[in-house]
PDB file of C-alpha atoms and ligand atoms in Angstrom:
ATOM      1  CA  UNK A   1     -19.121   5.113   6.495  1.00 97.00           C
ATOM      2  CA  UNK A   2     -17.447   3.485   3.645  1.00 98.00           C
ATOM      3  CA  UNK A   3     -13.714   1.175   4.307  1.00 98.00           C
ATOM      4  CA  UNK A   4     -12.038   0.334   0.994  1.00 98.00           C
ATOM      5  CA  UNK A   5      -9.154  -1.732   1.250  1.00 98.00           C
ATOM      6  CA  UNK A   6      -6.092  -3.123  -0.599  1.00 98.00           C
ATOM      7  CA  UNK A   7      -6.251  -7.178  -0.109  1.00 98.00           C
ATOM      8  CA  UNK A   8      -2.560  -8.462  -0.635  1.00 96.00           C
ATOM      9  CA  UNK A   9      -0.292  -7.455   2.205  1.00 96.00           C
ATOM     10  CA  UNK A  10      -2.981  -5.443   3.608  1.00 97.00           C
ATOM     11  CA  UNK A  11      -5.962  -7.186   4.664  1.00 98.00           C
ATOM     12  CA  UNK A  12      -4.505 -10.441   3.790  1.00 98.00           C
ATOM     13  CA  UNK A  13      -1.182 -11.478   5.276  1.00 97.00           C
ATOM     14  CA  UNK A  14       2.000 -10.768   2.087  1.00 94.00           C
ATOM     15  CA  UNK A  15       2.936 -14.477   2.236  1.00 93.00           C
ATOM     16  CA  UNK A  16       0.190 -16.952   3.803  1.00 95.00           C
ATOM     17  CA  UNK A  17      -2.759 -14.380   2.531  1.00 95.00           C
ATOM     18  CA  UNK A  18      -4.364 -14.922   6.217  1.00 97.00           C
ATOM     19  CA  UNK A  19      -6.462 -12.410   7.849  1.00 98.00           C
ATOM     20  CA  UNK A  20      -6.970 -13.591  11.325  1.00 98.00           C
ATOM     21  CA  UNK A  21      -5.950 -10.430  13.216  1.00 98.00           C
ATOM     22  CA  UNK A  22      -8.360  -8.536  11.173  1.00 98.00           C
ATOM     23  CA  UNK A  23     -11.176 -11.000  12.305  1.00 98.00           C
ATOM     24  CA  UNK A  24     -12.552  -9.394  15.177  1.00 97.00           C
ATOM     25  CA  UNK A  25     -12.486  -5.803  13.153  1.00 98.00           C
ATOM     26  CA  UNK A  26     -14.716  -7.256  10.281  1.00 98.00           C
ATOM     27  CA  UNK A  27     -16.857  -8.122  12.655  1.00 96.00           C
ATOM     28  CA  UNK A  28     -17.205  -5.055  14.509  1.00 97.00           C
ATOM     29  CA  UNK A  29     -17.662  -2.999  10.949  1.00 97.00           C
ATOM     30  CA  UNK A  30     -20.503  -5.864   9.648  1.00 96.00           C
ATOM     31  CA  UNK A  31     -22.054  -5.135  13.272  1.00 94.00           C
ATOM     32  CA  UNK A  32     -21.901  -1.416  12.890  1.00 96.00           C
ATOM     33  CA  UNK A  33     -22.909  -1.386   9.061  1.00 96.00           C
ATOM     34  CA  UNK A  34     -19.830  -0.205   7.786  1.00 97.00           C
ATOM     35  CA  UNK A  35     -18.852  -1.723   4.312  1.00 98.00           C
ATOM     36  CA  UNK A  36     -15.172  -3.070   3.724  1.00 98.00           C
ATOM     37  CA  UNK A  37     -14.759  -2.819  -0.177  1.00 98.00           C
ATOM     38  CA  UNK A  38     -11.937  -4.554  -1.662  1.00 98.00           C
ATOM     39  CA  UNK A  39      -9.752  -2.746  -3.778  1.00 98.00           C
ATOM     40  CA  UNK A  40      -6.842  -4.855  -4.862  1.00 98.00           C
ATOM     41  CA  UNK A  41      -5.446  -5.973  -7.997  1.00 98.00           C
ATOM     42  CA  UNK A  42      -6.555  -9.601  -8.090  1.00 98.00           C
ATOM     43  CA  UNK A  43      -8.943 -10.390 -10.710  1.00 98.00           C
ATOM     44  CA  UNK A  44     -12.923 -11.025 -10.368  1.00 98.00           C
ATOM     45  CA  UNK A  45     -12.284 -14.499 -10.698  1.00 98.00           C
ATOM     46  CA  UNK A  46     -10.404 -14.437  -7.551  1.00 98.00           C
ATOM     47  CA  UNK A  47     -12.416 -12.476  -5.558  1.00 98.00           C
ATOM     48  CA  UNK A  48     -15.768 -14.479  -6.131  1.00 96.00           C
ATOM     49  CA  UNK A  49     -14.268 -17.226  -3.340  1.00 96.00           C
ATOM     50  CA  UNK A  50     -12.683 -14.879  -1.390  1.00 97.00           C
ATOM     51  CA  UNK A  51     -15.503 -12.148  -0.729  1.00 97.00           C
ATOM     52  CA  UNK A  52     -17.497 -15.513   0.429  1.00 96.00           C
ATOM     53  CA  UNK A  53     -14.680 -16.260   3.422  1.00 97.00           C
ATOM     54  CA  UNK A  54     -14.298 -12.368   4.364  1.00 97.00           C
ATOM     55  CA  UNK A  55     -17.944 -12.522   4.376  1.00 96.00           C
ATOM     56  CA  UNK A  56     -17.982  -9.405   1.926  1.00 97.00           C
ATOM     57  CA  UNK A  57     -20.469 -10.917  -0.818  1.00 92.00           C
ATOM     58  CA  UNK A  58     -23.317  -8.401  -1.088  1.00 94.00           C
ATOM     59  CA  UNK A  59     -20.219  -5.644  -1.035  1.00 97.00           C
ATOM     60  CA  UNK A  60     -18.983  -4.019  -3.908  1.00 98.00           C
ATOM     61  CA  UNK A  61     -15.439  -4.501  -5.114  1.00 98.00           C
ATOM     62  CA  UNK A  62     -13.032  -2.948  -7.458  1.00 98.00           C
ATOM     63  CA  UNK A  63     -11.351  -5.556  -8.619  1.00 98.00           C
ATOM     64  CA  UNK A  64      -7.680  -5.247 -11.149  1.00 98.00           C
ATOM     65  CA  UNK A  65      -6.282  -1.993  -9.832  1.00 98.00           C
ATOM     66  CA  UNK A  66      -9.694  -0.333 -10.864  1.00 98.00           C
ATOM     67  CA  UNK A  67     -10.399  -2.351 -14.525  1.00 98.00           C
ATOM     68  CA  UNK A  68     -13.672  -4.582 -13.391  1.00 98.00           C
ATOM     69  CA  UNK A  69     -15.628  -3.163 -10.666  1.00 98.00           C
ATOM     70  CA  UNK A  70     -18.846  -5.576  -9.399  1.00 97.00           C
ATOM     71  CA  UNK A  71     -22.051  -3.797  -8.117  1.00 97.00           C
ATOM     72  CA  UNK A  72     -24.441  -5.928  -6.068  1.00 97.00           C
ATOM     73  CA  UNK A  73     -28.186  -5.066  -6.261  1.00 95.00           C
ATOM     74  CA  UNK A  74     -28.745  -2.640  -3.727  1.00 96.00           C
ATOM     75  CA  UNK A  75     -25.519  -0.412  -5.365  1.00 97.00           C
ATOM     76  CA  UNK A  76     -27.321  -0.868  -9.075  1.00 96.00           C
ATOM     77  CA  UNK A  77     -29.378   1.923 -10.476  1.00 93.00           C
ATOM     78  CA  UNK A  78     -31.975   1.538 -13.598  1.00 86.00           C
ATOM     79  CA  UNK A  79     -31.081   4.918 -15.249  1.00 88.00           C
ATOM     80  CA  UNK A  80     -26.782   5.189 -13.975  1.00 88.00           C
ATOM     81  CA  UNK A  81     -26.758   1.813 -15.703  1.00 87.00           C
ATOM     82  CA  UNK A  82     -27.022   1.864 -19.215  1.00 84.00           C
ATOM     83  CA  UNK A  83     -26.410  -1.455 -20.868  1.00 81.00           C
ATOM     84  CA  UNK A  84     -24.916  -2.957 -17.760  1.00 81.00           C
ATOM     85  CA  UNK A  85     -22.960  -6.593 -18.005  1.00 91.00           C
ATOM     86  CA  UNK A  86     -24.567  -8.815 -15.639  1.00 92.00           C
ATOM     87  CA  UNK A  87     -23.141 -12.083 -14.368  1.00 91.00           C
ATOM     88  CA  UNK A  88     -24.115 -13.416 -10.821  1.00 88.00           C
ATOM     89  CA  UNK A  89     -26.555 -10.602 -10.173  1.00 91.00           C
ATOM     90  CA  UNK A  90     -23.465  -8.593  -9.928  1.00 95.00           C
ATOM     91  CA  UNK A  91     -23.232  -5.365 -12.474  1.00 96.00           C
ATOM     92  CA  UNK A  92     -19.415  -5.582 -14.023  1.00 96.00           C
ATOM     93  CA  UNK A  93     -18.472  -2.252 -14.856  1.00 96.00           C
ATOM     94  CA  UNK A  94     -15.647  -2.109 -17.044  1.00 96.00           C
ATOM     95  CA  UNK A  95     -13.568   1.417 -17.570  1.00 94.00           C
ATOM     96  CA  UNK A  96      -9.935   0.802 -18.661  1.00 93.00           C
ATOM     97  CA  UNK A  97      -8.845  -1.381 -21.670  1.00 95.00           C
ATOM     98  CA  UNK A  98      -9.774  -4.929 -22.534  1.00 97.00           C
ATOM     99  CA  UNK A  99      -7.237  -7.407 -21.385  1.00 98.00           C
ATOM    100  CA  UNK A 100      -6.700  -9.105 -25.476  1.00 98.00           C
ATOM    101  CA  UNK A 101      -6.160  -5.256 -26.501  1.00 97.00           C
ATOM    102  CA  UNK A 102      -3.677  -4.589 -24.025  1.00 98.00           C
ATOM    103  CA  UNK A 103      -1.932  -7.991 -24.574  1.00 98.00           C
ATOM    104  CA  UNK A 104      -1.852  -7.116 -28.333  1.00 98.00           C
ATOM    105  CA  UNK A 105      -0.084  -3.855 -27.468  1.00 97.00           C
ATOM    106  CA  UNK A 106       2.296  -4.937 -25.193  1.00 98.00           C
ATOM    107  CA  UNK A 107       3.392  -7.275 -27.372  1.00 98.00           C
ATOM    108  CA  UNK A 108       3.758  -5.136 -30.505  1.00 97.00           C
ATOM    109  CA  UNK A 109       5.410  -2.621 -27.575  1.00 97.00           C
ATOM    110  CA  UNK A 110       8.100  -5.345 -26.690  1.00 98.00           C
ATOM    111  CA  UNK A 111       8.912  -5.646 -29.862  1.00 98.00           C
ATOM    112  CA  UNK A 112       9.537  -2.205 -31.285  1.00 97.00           C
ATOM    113  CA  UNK A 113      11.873  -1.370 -28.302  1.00 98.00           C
ATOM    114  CA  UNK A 114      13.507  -4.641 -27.948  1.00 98.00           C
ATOM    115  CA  UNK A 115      12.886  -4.862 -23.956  1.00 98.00           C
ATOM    116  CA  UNK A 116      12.398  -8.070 -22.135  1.00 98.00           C
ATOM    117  CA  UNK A 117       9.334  -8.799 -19.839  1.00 98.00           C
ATOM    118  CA  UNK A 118       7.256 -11.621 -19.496  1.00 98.00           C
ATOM    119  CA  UNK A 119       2.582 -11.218 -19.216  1.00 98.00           C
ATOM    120  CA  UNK A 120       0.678 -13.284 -16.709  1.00 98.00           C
ATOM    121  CA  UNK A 121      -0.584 -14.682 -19.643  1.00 97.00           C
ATOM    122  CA  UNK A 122       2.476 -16.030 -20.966  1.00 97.00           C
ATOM    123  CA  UNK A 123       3.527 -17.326 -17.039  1.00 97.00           C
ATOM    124  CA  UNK A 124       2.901 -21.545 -16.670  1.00 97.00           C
ATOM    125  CA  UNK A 125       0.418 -21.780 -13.548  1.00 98.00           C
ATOM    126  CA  UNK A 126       3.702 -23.413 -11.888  1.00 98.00           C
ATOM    127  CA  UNK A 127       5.322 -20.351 -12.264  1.00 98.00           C
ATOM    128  CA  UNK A 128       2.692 -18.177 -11.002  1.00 98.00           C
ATOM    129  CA  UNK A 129       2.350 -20.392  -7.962  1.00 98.00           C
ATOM    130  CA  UNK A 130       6.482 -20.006  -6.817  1.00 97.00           C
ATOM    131  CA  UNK A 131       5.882 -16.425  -7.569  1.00 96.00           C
ATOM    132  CA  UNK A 132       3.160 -15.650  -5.804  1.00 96.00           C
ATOM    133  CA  UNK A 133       2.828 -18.847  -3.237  1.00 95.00           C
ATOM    134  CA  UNK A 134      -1.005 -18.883  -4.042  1.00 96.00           C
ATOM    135  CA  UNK A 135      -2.433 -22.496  -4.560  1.00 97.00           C
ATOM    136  CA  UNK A 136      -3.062 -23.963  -7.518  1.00 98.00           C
ATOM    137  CA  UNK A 137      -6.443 -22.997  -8.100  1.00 97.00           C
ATOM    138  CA  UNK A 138      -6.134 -19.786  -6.854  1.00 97.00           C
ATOM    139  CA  UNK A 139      -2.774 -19.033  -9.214  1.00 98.00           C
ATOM    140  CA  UNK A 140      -5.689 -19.971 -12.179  1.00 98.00           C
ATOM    141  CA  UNK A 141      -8.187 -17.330 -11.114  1.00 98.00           C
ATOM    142  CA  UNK A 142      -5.129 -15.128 -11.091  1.00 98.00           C
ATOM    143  CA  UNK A 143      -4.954 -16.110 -14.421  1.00 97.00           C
ATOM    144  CA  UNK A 144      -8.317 -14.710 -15.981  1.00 98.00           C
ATOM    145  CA  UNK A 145      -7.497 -11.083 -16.027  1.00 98.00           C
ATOM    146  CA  UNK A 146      -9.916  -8.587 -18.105  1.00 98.00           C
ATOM    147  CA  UNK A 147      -8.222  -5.401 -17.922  1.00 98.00           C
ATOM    148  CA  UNK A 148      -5.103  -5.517 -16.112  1.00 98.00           C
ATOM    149  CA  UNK A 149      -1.807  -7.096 -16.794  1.00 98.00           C
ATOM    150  CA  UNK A 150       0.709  -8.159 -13.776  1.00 98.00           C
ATOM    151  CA  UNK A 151       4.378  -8.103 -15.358  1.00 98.00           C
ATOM    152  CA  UNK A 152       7.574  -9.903 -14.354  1.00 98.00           C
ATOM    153  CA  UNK A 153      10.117  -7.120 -15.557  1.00 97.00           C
ATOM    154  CA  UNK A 154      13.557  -8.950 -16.827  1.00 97.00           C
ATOM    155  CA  UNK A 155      15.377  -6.106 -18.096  1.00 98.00           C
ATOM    156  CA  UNK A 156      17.273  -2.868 -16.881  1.00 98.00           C
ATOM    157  CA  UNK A 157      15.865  -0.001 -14.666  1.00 96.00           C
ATOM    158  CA  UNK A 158      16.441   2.144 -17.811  1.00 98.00           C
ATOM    159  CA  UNK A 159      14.676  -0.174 -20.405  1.00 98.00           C
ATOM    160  CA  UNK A 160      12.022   0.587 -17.947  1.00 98.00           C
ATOM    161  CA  UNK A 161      11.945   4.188 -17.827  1.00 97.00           C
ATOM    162  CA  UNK A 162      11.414   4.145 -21.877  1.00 97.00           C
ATOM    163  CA  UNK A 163       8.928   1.300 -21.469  1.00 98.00           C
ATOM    164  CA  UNK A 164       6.658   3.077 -18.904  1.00 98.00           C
ATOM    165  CA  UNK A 165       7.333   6.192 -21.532  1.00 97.00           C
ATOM    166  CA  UNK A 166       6.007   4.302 -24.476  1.00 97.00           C
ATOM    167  CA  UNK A 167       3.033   2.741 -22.800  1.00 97.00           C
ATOM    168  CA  UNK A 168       1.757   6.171 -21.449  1.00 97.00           C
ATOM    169  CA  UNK A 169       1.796   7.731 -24.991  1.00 97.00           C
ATOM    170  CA  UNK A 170      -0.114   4.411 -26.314  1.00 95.00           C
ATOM    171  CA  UNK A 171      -2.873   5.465 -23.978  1.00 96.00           C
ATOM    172  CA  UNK A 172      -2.047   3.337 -20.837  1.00 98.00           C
ATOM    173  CA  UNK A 173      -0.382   2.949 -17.788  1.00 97.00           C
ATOM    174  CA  UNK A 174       2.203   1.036 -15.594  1.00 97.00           C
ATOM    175  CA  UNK A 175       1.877   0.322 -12.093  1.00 95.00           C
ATOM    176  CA  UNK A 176       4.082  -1.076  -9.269  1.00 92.00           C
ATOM    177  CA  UNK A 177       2.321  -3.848  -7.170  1.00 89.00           C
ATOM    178  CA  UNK A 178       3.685  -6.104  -4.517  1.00 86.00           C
ATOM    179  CA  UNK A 179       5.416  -8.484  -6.704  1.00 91.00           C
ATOM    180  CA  UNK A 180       4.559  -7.130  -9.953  1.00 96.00           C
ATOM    181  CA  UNK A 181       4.169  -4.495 -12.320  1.00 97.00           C
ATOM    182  CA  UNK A 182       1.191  -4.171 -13.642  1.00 98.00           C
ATOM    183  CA  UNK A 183      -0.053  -2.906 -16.986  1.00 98.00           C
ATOM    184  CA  UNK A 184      -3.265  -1.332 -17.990  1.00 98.00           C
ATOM    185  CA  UNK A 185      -5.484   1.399 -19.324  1.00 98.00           C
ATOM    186  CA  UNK A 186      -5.004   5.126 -17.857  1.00 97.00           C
ATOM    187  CA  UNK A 187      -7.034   4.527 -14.481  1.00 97.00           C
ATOM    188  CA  UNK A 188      -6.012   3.536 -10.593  1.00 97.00           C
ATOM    189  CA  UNK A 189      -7.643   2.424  -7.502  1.00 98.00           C
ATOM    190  CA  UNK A 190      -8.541   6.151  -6.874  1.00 98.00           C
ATOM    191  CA  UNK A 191     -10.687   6.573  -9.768  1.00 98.00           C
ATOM    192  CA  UNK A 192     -12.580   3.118  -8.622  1.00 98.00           C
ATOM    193  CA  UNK A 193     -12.705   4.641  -5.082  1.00 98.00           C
ATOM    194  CA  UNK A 194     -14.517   8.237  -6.495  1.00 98.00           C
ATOM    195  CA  UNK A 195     -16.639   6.261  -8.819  1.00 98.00           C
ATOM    196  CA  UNK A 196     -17.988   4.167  -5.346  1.00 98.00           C
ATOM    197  CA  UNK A 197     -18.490   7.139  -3.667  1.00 98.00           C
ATOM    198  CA  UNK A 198     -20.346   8.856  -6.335  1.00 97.00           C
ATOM    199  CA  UNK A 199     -22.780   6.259  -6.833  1.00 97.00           C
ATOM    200  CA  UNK A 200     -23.004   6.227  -2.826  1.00 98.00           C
ATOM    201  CA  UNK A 201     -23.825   9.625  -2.829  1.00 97.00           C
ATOM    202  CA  UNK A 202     -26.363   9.198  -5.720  1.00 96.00           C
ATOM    203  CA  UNK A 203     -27.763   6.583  -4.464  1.00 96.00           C
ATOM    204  CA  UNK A 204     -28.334   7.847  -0.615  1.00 96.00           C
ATOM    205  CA  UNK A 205     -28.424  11.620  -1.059  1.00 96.00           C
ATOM    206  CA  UNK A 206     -25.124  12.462   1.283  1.00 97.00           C
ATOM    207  CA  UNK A 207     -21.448  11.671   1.352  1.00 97.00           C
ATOM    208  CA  UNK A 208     -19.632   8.815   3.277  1.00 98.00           C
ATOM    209  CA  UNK A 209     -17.212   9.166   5.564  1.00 98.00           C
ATOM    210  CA  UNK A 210     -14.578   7.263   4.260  1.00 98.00           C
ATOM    211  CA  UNK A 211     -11.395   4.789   5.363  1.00 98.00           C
ATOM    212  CA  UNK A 212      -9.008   3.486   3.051  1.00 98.00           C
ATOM    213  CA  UNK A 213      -5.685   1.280   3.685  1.00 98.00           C
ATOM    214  CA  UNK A 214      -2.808  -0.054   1.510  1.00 97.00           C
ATOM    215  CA  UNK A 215       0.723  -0.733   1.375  1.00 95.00           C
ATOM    216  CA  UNK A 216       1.903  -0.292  -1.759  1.00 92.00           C
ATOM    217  CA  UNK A 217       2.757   2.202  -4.424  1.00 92.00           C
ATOM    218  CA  UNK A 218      -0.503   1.081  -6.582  1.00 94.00           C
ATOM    219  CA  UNK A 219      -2.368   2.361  -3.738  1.00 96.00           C
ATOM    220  CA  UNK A 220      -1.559   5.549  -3.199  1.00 95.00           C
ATOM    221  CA  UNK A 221      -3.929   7.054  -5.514  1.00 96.00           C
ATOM    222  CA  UNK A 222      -7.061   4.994  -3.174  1.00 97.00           C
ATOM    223  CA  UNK A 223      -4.935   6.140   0.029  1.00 97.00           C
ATOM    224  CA  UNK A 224      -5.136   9.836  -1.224  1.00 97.00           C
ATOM    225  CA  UNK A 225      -9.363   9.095  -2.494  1.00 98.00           C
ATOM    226  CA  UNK A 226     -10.192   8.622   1.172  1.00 98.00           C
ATOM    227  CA  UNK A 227     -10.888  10.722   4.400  1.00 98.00           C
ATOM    228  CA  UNK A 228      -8.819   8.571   6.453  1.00 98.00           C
ATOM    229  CA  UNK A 229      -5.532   6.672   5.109  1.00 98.00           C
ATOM    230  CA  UNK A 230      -3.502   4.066   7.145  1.00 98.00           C
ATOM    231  CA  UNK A 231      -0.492   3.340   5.633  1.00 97.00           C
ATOM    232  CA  UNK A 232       0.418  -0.606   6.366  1.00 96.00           C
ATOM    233  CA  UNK A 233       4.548  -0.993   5.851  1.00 94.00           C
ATOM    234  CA  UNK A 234       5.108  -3.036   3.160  1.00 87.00           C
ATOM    235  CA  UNK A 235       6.959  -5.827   2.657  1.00 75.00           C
ATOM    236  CA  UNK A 236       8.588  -5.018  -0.245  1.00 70.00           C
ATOM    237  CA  UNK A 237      11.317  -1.612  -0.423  1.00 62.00           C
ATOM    238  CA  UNK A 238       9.475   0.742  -2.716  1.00 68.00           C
ATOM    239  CA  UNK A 239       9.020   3.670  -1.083  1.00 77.00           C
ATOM    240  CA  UNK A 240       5.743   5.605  -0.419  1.00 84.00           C
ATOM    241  CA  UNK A 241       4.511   8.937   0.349  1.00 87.00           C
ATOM    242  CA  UNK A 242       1.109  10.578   0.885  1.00 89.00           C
ATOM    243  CA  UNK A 243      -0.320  14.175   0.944  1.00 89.00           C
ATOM    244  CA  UNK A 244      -3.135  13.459   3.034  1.00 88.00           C
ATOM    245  CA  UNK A 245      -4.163  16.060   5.766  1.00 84.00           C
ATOM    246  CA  UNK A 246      -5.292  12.522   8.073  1.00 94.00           C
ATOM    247  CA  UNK A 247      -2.634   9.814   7.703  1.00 95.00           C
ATOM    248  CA  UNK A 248      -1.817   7.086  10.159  1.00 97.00           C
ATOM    249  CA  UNK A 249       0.896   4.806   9.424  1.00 96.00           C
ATOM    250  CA  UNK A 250       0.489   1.547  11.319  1.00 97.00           C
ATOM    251  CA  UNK A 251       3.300   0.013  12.963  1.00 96.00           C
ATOM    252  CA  UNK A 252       2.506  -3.935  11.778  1.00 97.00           C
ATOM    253  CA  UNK A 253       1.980  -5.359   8.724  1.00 96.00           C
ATOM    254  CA  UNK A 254      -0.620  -6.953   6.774  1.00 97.00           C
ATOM    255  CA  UNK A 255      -3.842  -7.881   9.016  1.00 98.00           C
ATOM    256  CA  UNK A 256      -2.367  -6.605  11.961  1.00 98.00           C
ATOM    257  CA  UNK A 257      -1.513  -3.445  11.033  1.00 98.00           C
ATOM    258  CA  UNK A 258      -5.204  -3.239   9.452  1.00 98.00           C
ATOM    259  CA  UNK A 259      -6.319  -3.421  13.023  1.00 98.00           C
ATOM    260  CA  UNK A 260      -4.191  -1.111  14.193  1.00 98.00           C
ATOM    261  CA  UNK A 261      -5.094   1.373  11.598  1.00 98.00           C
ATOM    262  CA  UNK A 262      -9.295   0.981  12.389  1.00 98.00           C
ATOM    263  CA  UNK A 263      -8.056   0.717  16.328  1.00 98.00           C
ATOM    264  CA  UNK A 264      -6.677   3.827  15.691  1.00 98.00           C
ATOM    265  CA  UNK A 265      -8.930   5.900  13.554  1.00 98.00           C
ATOM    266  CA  UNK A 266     -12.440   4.544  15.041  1.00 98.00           C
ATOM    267  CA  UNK A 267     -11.668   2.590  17.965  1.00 97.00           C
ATOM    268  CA  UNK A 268     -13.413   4.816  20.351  1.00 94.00           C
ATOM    269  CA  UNK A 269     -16.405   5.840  17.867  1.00 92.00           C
ATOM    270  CA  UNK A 270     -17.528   2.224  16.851  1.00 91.00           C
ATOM    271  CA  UNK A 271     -18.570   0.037  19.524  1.00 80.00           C
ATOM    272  CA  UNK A 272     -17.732  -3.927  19.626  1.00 76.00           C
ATOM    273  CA  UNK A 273     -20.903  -6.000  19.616  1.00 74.00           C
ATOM    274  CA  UNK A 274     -21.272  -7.701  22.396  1.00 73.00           C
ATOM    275  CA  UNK A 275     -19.223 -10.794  23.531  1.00 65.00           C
ATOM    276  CA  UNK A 276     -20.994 -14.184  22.706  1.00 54.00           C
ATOM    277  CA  UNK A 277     -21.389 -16.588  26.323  1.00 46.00           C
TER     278      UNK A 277
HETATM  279  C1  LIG B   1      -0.686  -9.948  -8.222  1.00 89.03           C
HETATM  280  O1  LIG B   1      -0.925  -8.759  -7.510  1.00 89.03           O
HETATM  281  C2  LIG B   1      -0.092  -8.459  -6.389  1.00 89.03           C
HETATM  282  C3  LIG B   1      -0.774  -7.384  -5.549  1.00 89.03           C
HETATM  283  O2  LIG B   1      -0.250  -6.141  -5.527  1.00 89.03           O
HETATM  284  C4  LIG B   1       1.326  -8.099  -6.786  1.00 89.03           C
HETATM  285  O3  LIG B   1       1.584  -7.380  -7.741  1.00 89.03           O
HETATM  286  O4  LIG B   1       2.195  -8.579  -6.052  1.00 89.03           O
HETATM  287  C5  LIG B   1      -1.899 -10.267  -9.098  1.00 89.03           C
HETATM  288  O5  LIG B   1      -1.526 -11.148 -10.092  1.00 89.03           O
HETATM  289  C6  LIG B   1      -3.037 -10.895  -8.334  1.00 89.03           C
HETATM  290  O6  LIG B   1      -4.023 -11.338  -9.241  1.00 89.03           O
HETATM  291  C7  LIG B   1      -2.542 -12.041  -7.482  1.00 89.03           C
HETATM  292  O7  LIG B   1      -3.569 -12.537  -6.660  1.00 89.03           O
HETATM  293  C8  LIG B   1      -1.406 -11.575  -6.613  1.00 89.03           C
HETATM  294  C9  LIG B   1      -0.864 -12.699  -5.757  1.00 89.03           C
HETATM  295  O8  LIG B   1       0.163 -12.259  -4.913  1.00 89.03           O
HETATM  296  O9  LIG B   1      -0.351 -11.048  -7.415  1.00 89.03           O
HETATM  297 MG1  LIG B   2      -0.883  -4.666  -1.409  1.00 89.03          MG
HETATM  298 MG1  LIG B   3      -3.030  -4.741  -4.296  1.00 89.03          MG
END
């Protein structure tokens, strides 16, 4: 069994980025063997300190909507990895668009149809911090994107319609996040979530049974990649929708609906270690 989860108003709380109702759940999945994989749009940088707290490190993650995705030992394989990119023992796989590229093209985008938005790149770190209410040092690792682009968007709703028109025939795509948009080569969390279980399957011979949960629009395309979706409200009014045949949409939000979701879906079938004296 395989969980692969959004981070940012799913596993982690929207506004203090907390996760202490999903506590005794990670737990109970690191007792059964059941990897969590993150699956979020923050950037590797981020992640590195954060895997380490949710006790996730020897995990893989797909990391910037499905631009950088980090394969620890056990998931690498001599002959599926050709030229990989190591750093930290961790294989980087890289499939969208590199982050100067993109910039370059936004840019020269902007420009041609006079619309106003402003990059991550060009944010000050005080600025990212009121945005996003992360820390300073965590509204820096924020800041070293590879592939992926969050947007502030500062013009109209129909600027935006040509915008998201013009970037799709240039090759890439737009995204809505939780506070962002976010811009980036033609790829989403789903792809990042068949890619995992491919390699799983390559790797151990059979196919996981998979869990995935999100709450935004970005991760519908993971939600819709899974066996199991939970559907955690968000906090933000964009509205969304899934096809799948097993959906559950939790009542809380954030951690506590990610509990509710795995109490829901395997809270009979995976038993709770034992309580410590
Ligand atoms: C951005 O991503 C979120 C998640 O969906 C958003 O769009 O609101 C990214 O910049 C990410 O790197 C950052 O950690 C997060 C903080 O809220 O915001
Ligand atoms: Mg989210
Ligand atoms: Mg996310």
């Amino acid at each position: 069994r395989l969980v692969f989860t959004d981070l940012d108003g799913t596993l982690l709380d929207h506004d203090n980025y907390g996760w202490k109702p999903a506590a005794p759940w990670l737990k109970r999945l690191h007792h059964a063997g059941v990897l969590v994989i993150p699956v979020t749009s923050k950037t590797r940088a981020e992640l590195m300190p954060l895997r380490r707290e949710l006790g996730l490190q020897d995990i893989p993650f797909i990391a910037e909507n499905g631009a950088v995705i980090g394969l620890p030992p056990a998931w690498q394989h001599a002959r599926l990895d050709r030229n990989p990119n190591f750093v930290d023992g961790l294989a980087i796989k890289t499939p969208g668009i590199d982050i100067g590229f993109l910039r370059t093209r936004l840019g020269v985008m902007r420009e041609r149809l006079g619309v106003r938005f402003r990059g991550m790149g060009e944010l000050g770190i005080d600025e990212i911090m009121s945005l996003t209410g992360l820390p300073e040092p965590q509204a820096r690792l924020a800041r070293v994107r590879e592939g992926c682009e969050p947007l502030i968007w500062d013009d109209s709703e129909a600027a935006l319609v040509d915008f998201r028109q013009a970037l799709e025939a240039d090759g890439l795509c737009l995204l809505r996040g939780g506070r962002f948009w976010h811009a980036m080569g033609q790829l989403d969390k789903g792809d990042g979530v068949r890619w995992l279980v491919e390699r799983y399957q390559a790797l151990r011979g059979h196919r996981p049974l998979t869990l995935g949960l999100g709450d935004g629009p970005n991760d519908v395309p993971l939600l819709e990649a899974v066996d199991r979706a939970v559907l955690i409200p968000g906090r933000h009014d964009h509205s969304v929708r899934l096809t799948n045949a097993h959906q559950y949409h939790a009542r809380h939000p954030g951690p506590s609906g990610w509990a509710e979701g795995l109490d829901y879906w395997w809270g009979k079938e995976l038993t709770a270690p034992a309580k410590e004296s």
